Amino acid sequence: SYELTQPPSVSVSPGQTARITCSADALPKQYAYWYQQKPGQAPVLVIYKDTERPSGIPERFSGSSSGTTVTLTISGVQAEDEADYYCQSADSSGPYHVFGTGTRVTVL
Amino acid sequence: QVQLVQSGSELKKSGASVKVSCKASGYTFTTYGINWVRHAPGQGLEWMGWINTNIGNPTYAQGFTGRFVFSLDTSVSTTYLQISSLKPEDTAVYYCARGTAFDYWGQGTLVTVSS
């Protein structure tokens, strides 16, 4: 089965840059999507199709892709960015989606 | 504006069934499929599958076959998740989410299963 691996946690000071990776275990890779989830709330889409940012999402959120790894970058981290972040992609063998293992971002 | 509104929390005993609804508004219902996602306590998000709202065809992820059924009623723009023979390990928040991008999410429905 298709798997997406993320680091369990990332810690960053306010104003610094947080980078969260999401590695796929197989080629070819489909588009990746990123979600922010705060405690007790539903996830929110912050990046779609690897690099695109939905309207209303701050510009400090950006996405990139290289090979089978995609990266979510939060530039100039703010306290409100403290949350769990998940990547999501699809298995190219069928209409099956999978979420990454999730990364907790802590703002020191 | 696009909204997905789910039914309220449920408390069930082991062996019972539960049906969670997800009502869509603000867009043409049959244009996007609806996904179901499970978030168990202390765990990550888990994709359960999706239903094609145009033809009503469900697709289930591995581990969500047999006791889990997706259905829909296009007349009220609503999709349903039914779970039968509930087990304590089914305790989770269940979300519906729109389309391939999962760009809109319901508020979540907490299903608690007691033994």
Short mmCIF file of C-alpha atoms in Angstrom, two decimals:
data_model
loop_
_atom_site.label_atom_id
_atom_site.label_comp_id
_atom_site.label_asym_id
_atom_site.label_seq_id
_atom_site.Cartn_x
_atom_site.Cartn_y
_atom_site.Cartn_z
CA SER A 1 0.00 0.00 0.00
CA TYR A 2 1.04 3.59 -0.63
CA GLU A 3 2.61 5.38 2.34
CA LEU A 4 3.51 8.98 3.08
CA THR A 5 6.08 9.60 5.82
CA GLN A 6 6.37 12.84 7.81
CA PRO A 7 8.56 13.76 10.80
CA PRO A 8 6.54 13.44 14.03
CA SER A 9 7.41 16.90 15.26
CA VAL A 10 9.02 20.19 14.32
CA SER A 11 9.84 22.95 16.80
CA VAL A 12 10.50 26.52 15.72
CA SER A 13 10.85 29.94 17.31
CA PRO A 14 8.50 32.75 16.30
CA GLY A 15 9.66 34.49 13.14
CA GLN A 16 11.78 31.54 12.03
CA THR A 17 11.06 29.10 9.19
CA ALA A 18 9.46 25.69 9.63
CA ARG A 19 9.86 23.02 6.97
CA ILE A 20 7.81 19.83 7.00
CA THR A 21 8.65 17.02 4.59
CA CYS A 22 6.39 14.33 3.21
CA SER A 23 8.07 11.41 1.47
CA ALA A 24 6.30 8.94 -0.77
CA ASP A 25 7.51 5.36 -0.96
CA ALA A 26 6.82 4.91 -4.66
CA LEU A 27 6.90 6.56 -8.04
CA PRO A 28 5.15 8.19 -9.77
CA LYS A 29 3.87 10.65 -7.25
CA GLN A 30 0.50 12.27 -7.60
CA TYR A 31 -0.18 15.84 -6.54
CA ALA A 32 0.17 16.50 -2.85
CA TYR A 33 -2.08 18.52 -0.58
CA TRP A 34 -1.42 19.93 2.90
CA TYR A 35 -3.83 20.45 5.80
CA GLN A 36 -3.56 22.30 9.09
CA GLN A 37 -5.53 20.92 12.02
CA LYS A 38 -5.83 22.65 15.38
CA PRO A 39 -7.17 20.84 18.47
CA GLY A 40 -10.91 20.27 18.33
CA GLN A 41 -11.22 21.66 14.80
CA ALA A 42 -11.63 20.22 11.34
CA PRO A 43 -8.59 20.23 9.04
CA VAL A 44 -8.08 23.21 6.74
CA LEU A 45 -6.51 23.00 3.27
CA VAL A 46 -3.39 25.21 3.14
CA ILE A 47 -1.65 23.96 -0.04
CA TYR A 48 -3.06 22.10 -3.07
CA LYS A 49 -1.45 20.56 -6.14
CA ASP A 50 2.01 20.67 -4.51
CA THR A 51 2.51 24.44 -4.63
CA GLU A 52 -0.82 26.30 -4.92
CA ARG A 53 -2.25 28.29 -2.02
CA PRO A 54 -6.04 28.61 -1.58
CA SER A 55 -7.50 32.06 -1.19
CA GLY A 56 -7.45 33.23 2.41
CA ILE A 57 -4.33 31.27 3.33
CA PRO A 58 -1.44 33.56 4.40
CA GLU A 59 1.47 33.95 2.00
CA ARG A 60 3.87 32.58 4.61
CA PHE A 61 2.60 29.10 3.70
CA SER A 62 4.26 27.63 0.60
CA GLY A 63 4.77 24.22 -0.96
CA SER A 64 7.48 22.64 -3.08
CA SER A 65 8.18 19.28 -4.68
CA SER A 66 11.31 17.34 -5.59
CA GLY A 67 11.27 13.74 -6.71
CA THR A 68 9.08 11.77 -4.33
CA THR A 69 9.28 14.35 -1.53
CA VAL A 70 7.08 17.37 -1.03
CA THR A 71 7.73 20.09 1.52
CA LEU A 72 5.48 22.55 3.34
CA THR A 73 7.32 25.70 4.38
CA ILE A 74 6.01 28.20 6.89
CA SER A 75 8.07 31.38 6.71
CA GLY A 76 8.01 33.79 9.63
CA VAL A 77 6.16 31.36 11.88
CA GLN A 78 3.55 32.86 14.19
CA ALA A 79 2.12 31.46 17.41
CA GLU A 80 -1.19 30.77 15.64
CA ASP A 81 0.60 28.33 13.29
CA GLU A 82 1.02 25.83 16.11
CA ALA A 83 -0.98 22.82 14.91
CA ASP A 84 -0.80 19.36 13.38
CA TYR A 85 -0.04 19.27 9.66
CA TYR A 86 -0.88 16.42 7.29
CA CYS A 87 0.05 15.79 3.68
CA GLN A 88 -2.30 13.86 1.40
CA SER A 89 -1.91 12.29 -1.98
CA ALA A 90 -3.39 9.58 -4.15
CA ASP A 91 -2.21 6.14 -5.13
CA SER A 92 -1.61 6.18 -8.89
CA SER A 93 -2.92 2.61 -9.18
CA GLY A 94 -6.46 3.66 -8.35
CA PRO A 95 -8.74 6.29 -6.85
CA TYR A 96 -7.27 5.76 -3.41
CA HIS A 97 -6.11 8.57 -1.15
CA VAL A 98 -3.71 8.41 1.74
CA PHE A 99 -2.72 10.84 4.50
CA GLY A 100 0.77 11.31 5.78
CA THR A 101 1.63 10.33 9.33
CA GLY A 102 1.25 13.91 10.54
CA THR A 103 3.64 16.48 12.01
CA ARG A 104 3.06 18.53 15.15
CA VAL A 105 4.49 22.02 14.82
CA THR A 106 5.38 23.62 18.13
CA VAL A 107 6.12 27.33 18.33
CA LEU A 108 8.62 27.85 21.12
CA GLN B 1 -20.61 29.78 0.42
CA VAL B 2 -19.68 26.11 0.38
CA GLN B 3 -20.66 24.28 3.54
CA LEU B 4 -20.68 20.68 4.68
CA VAL B 5 -22.78 20.25 7.83
CA GLN B 6 -22.66 16.97 9.69
CA SER B 7 -25.04 15.42 12.17
CA GLY B 8 -24.42 15.56 15.89
CA SER B 9 -22.45 13.39 18.29
CA GLU B 10 -23.51 9.82 18.90
CA LEU B 11 -23.07 7.53 21.91
CA LYS B 12 -23.60 3.87 21.09
CA LYS B 13 -23.06 0.48 22.66
CA SER B 14 -20.93 -2.24 21.11
CA GLY B 15 -22.81 -4.13 18.44
CA ALA B 16 -25.13 -1.27 17.55
CA SER B 17 -25.19 0.73 14.31
CA VAL B 18 -24.81 4.42 13.62
CA LYS B 19 -25.58 6.63 10.61
CA VAL B 20 -23.77 9.93 10.18
CA SER B 21 -24.99 12.50 7.67
CA CYS B 22 -23.16 15.20 5.74
CA LYS B 23 -25.31 17.86 4.06
CA ALA B 24 -23.73 19.96 1.31
CA SER B 25 -24.72 23.45 0.26
CA GLY B 26 -23.33 26.35 -1.77
CA TYR B 27 -22.35 24.34 -4.86
CA THR B 28 -23.71 21.78 -7.32
CA PHE B 29 -23.73 18.62 -5.22
CA THR B 30 -23.04 16.15 -8.03
CA THR B 31 -19.95 18.02 -9.24
CA TYR B 32 -17.67 16.78 -6.47
CA GLY B 33 -17.28 13.44 -4.74
CA ILE B 34 -17.43 13.22 -0.96
CA ASN B 35 -14.72 11.59 1.11
CA TRP B 36 -14.99 10.17 4.61
CA VAL B 37 -12.07 10.51 7.03
CA ARG B 38 -11.62 8.99 10.47
CA HIS B 39 -9.68 10.65 13.28
CA ALA B 40 -9.31 8.29 16.22
CA PRO B 41 -8.09 9.61 19.59
CA GLY B 42 -4.34 10.17 19.56
CA GLN B 43 -4.06 8.99 15.96
CA GLY B 44 -3.63 10.64 12.58
CA LEU B 45 -6.17 11.22 9.85
CA GLU B 46 -7.27 8.08 8.01
CA TRP B 47 -8.99 8.08 4.63
CA MET B 48 -11.98 5.71 4.70
CA GLY B 49 -13.06 6.06 1.09
CA TRP B 50 -15.30 8.20 -1.06
CA ILE B 51 -18.60 8.21 -2.90
CA ASN B 52 -19.14 9.45 -6.43
CA THR B 53 -22.11 11.78 -5.99
CA ASN B 54 -22.85 11.68 -9.72
CA ILE B 55 -23.46 7.94 -10.01
CA GLY B 56 -23.57 6.92 -6.35
CA ASN B 57 -20.66 4.49 -6.61
CA PRO B 58 -18.71 4.06 -3.34
CA THR B 59 -15.01 3.17 -3.02
CA TYR B 60 -13.71 1.86 0.29
CA ALA B 61 -10.17 2.00 1.60
CA GLN B 62 -8.48 -1.09 2.92
CA GLY B 63 -9.74 -1.73 6.43
CA PHE B 64 -13.11 -0.12 5.79
CA THR B 65 -14.94 -2.84 3.95
CA GLY B 66 -17.84 -4.86 5.27
CA ARG B 67 -19.12 -2.83 8.26
CA PHE B 68 -18.89 0.58 6.58
CA VAL B 69 -21.37 1.79 3.97
CA PHE B 70 -21.51 5.10 2.11
CA SER B 71 -24.78 6.22 0.58
CA LEU B 72 -26.37 9.40 -0.66
CA ASP B 73 -29.64 11.20 -1.28
CA THR B 74 -29.12 13.70 -4.09
CA SER B 75 -32.59 15.21 -3.52
CA VAL B 76 -31.28 16.73 -0.27
CA SER B 77 -27.58 16.97 -1.23
CA THR B 78 -26.65 14.63 1.60
CA THR B 79 -24.23 11.74 1.93
CA TYR B 80 -24.28 9.18 4.72
CA LEU B 81 -21.81 6.97 6.53
CA GLN B 82 -23.29 3.94 8.24
CA ILE B 83 -21.22 1.76 10.55
CA SER B 84 -22.66 -1.52 11.75
CA SER B 85 -21.58 -3.92 14.51
CA LEU B 86 -19.84 -1.07 16.29
CA LYS B 87 -16.72 -1.79 18.35
CA PRO B 88 -15.01 0.39 20.98
CA GLU B 89 -12.14 0.94 18.54
CA ASP B 90 -14.57 2.70 16.18
CA THR B 91 -14.63 5.58 18.67
CA ALA B 92 -13.44 8.56 16.65
CA VAL B 93 -14.36 11.82 15.01
CA TYR B 94 -15.64 11.19 11.50
CA TYR B 95 -15.33 13.91 8.87
CA CYS B 96 -16.71 14.33 5.39
CA ALA B 97 -14.61 16.34 2.92
CA ARG B 98 -15.21 17.50 -0.64
CA GLY B 99 -13.47 16.33 -3.79
CA THR B 100 -9.93 15.33 -4.68
CA ALA B 101 -8.44 18.29 -2.82
CA PHE B 102 -10.53 17.81 0.32
CA ASP B 103 -11.01 21.57 0.06
CA TYR B 104 -14.02 21.83 2.35
CA TRP B 105 -14.65 19.76 5.45
CA GLY B 106 -17.60 19.11 7.68
CA GLN B 107 -17.29 20.05 11.33
CA GLY B 108 -16.86 16.41 12.33
CA THR B 109 -19.10 13.95 14.17
CA LEU B 110 -17.89 12.29 17.35
CA VAL B 111 -18.97 8.67 17.59
CA THR B 112 -18.33 7.10 20.98
CA VAL B 113 -18.74 3.35 21.36
CA SER B 114 -18.97 1.90 24.86
CA SER B 115 -18.51 -1.74 25.72
#
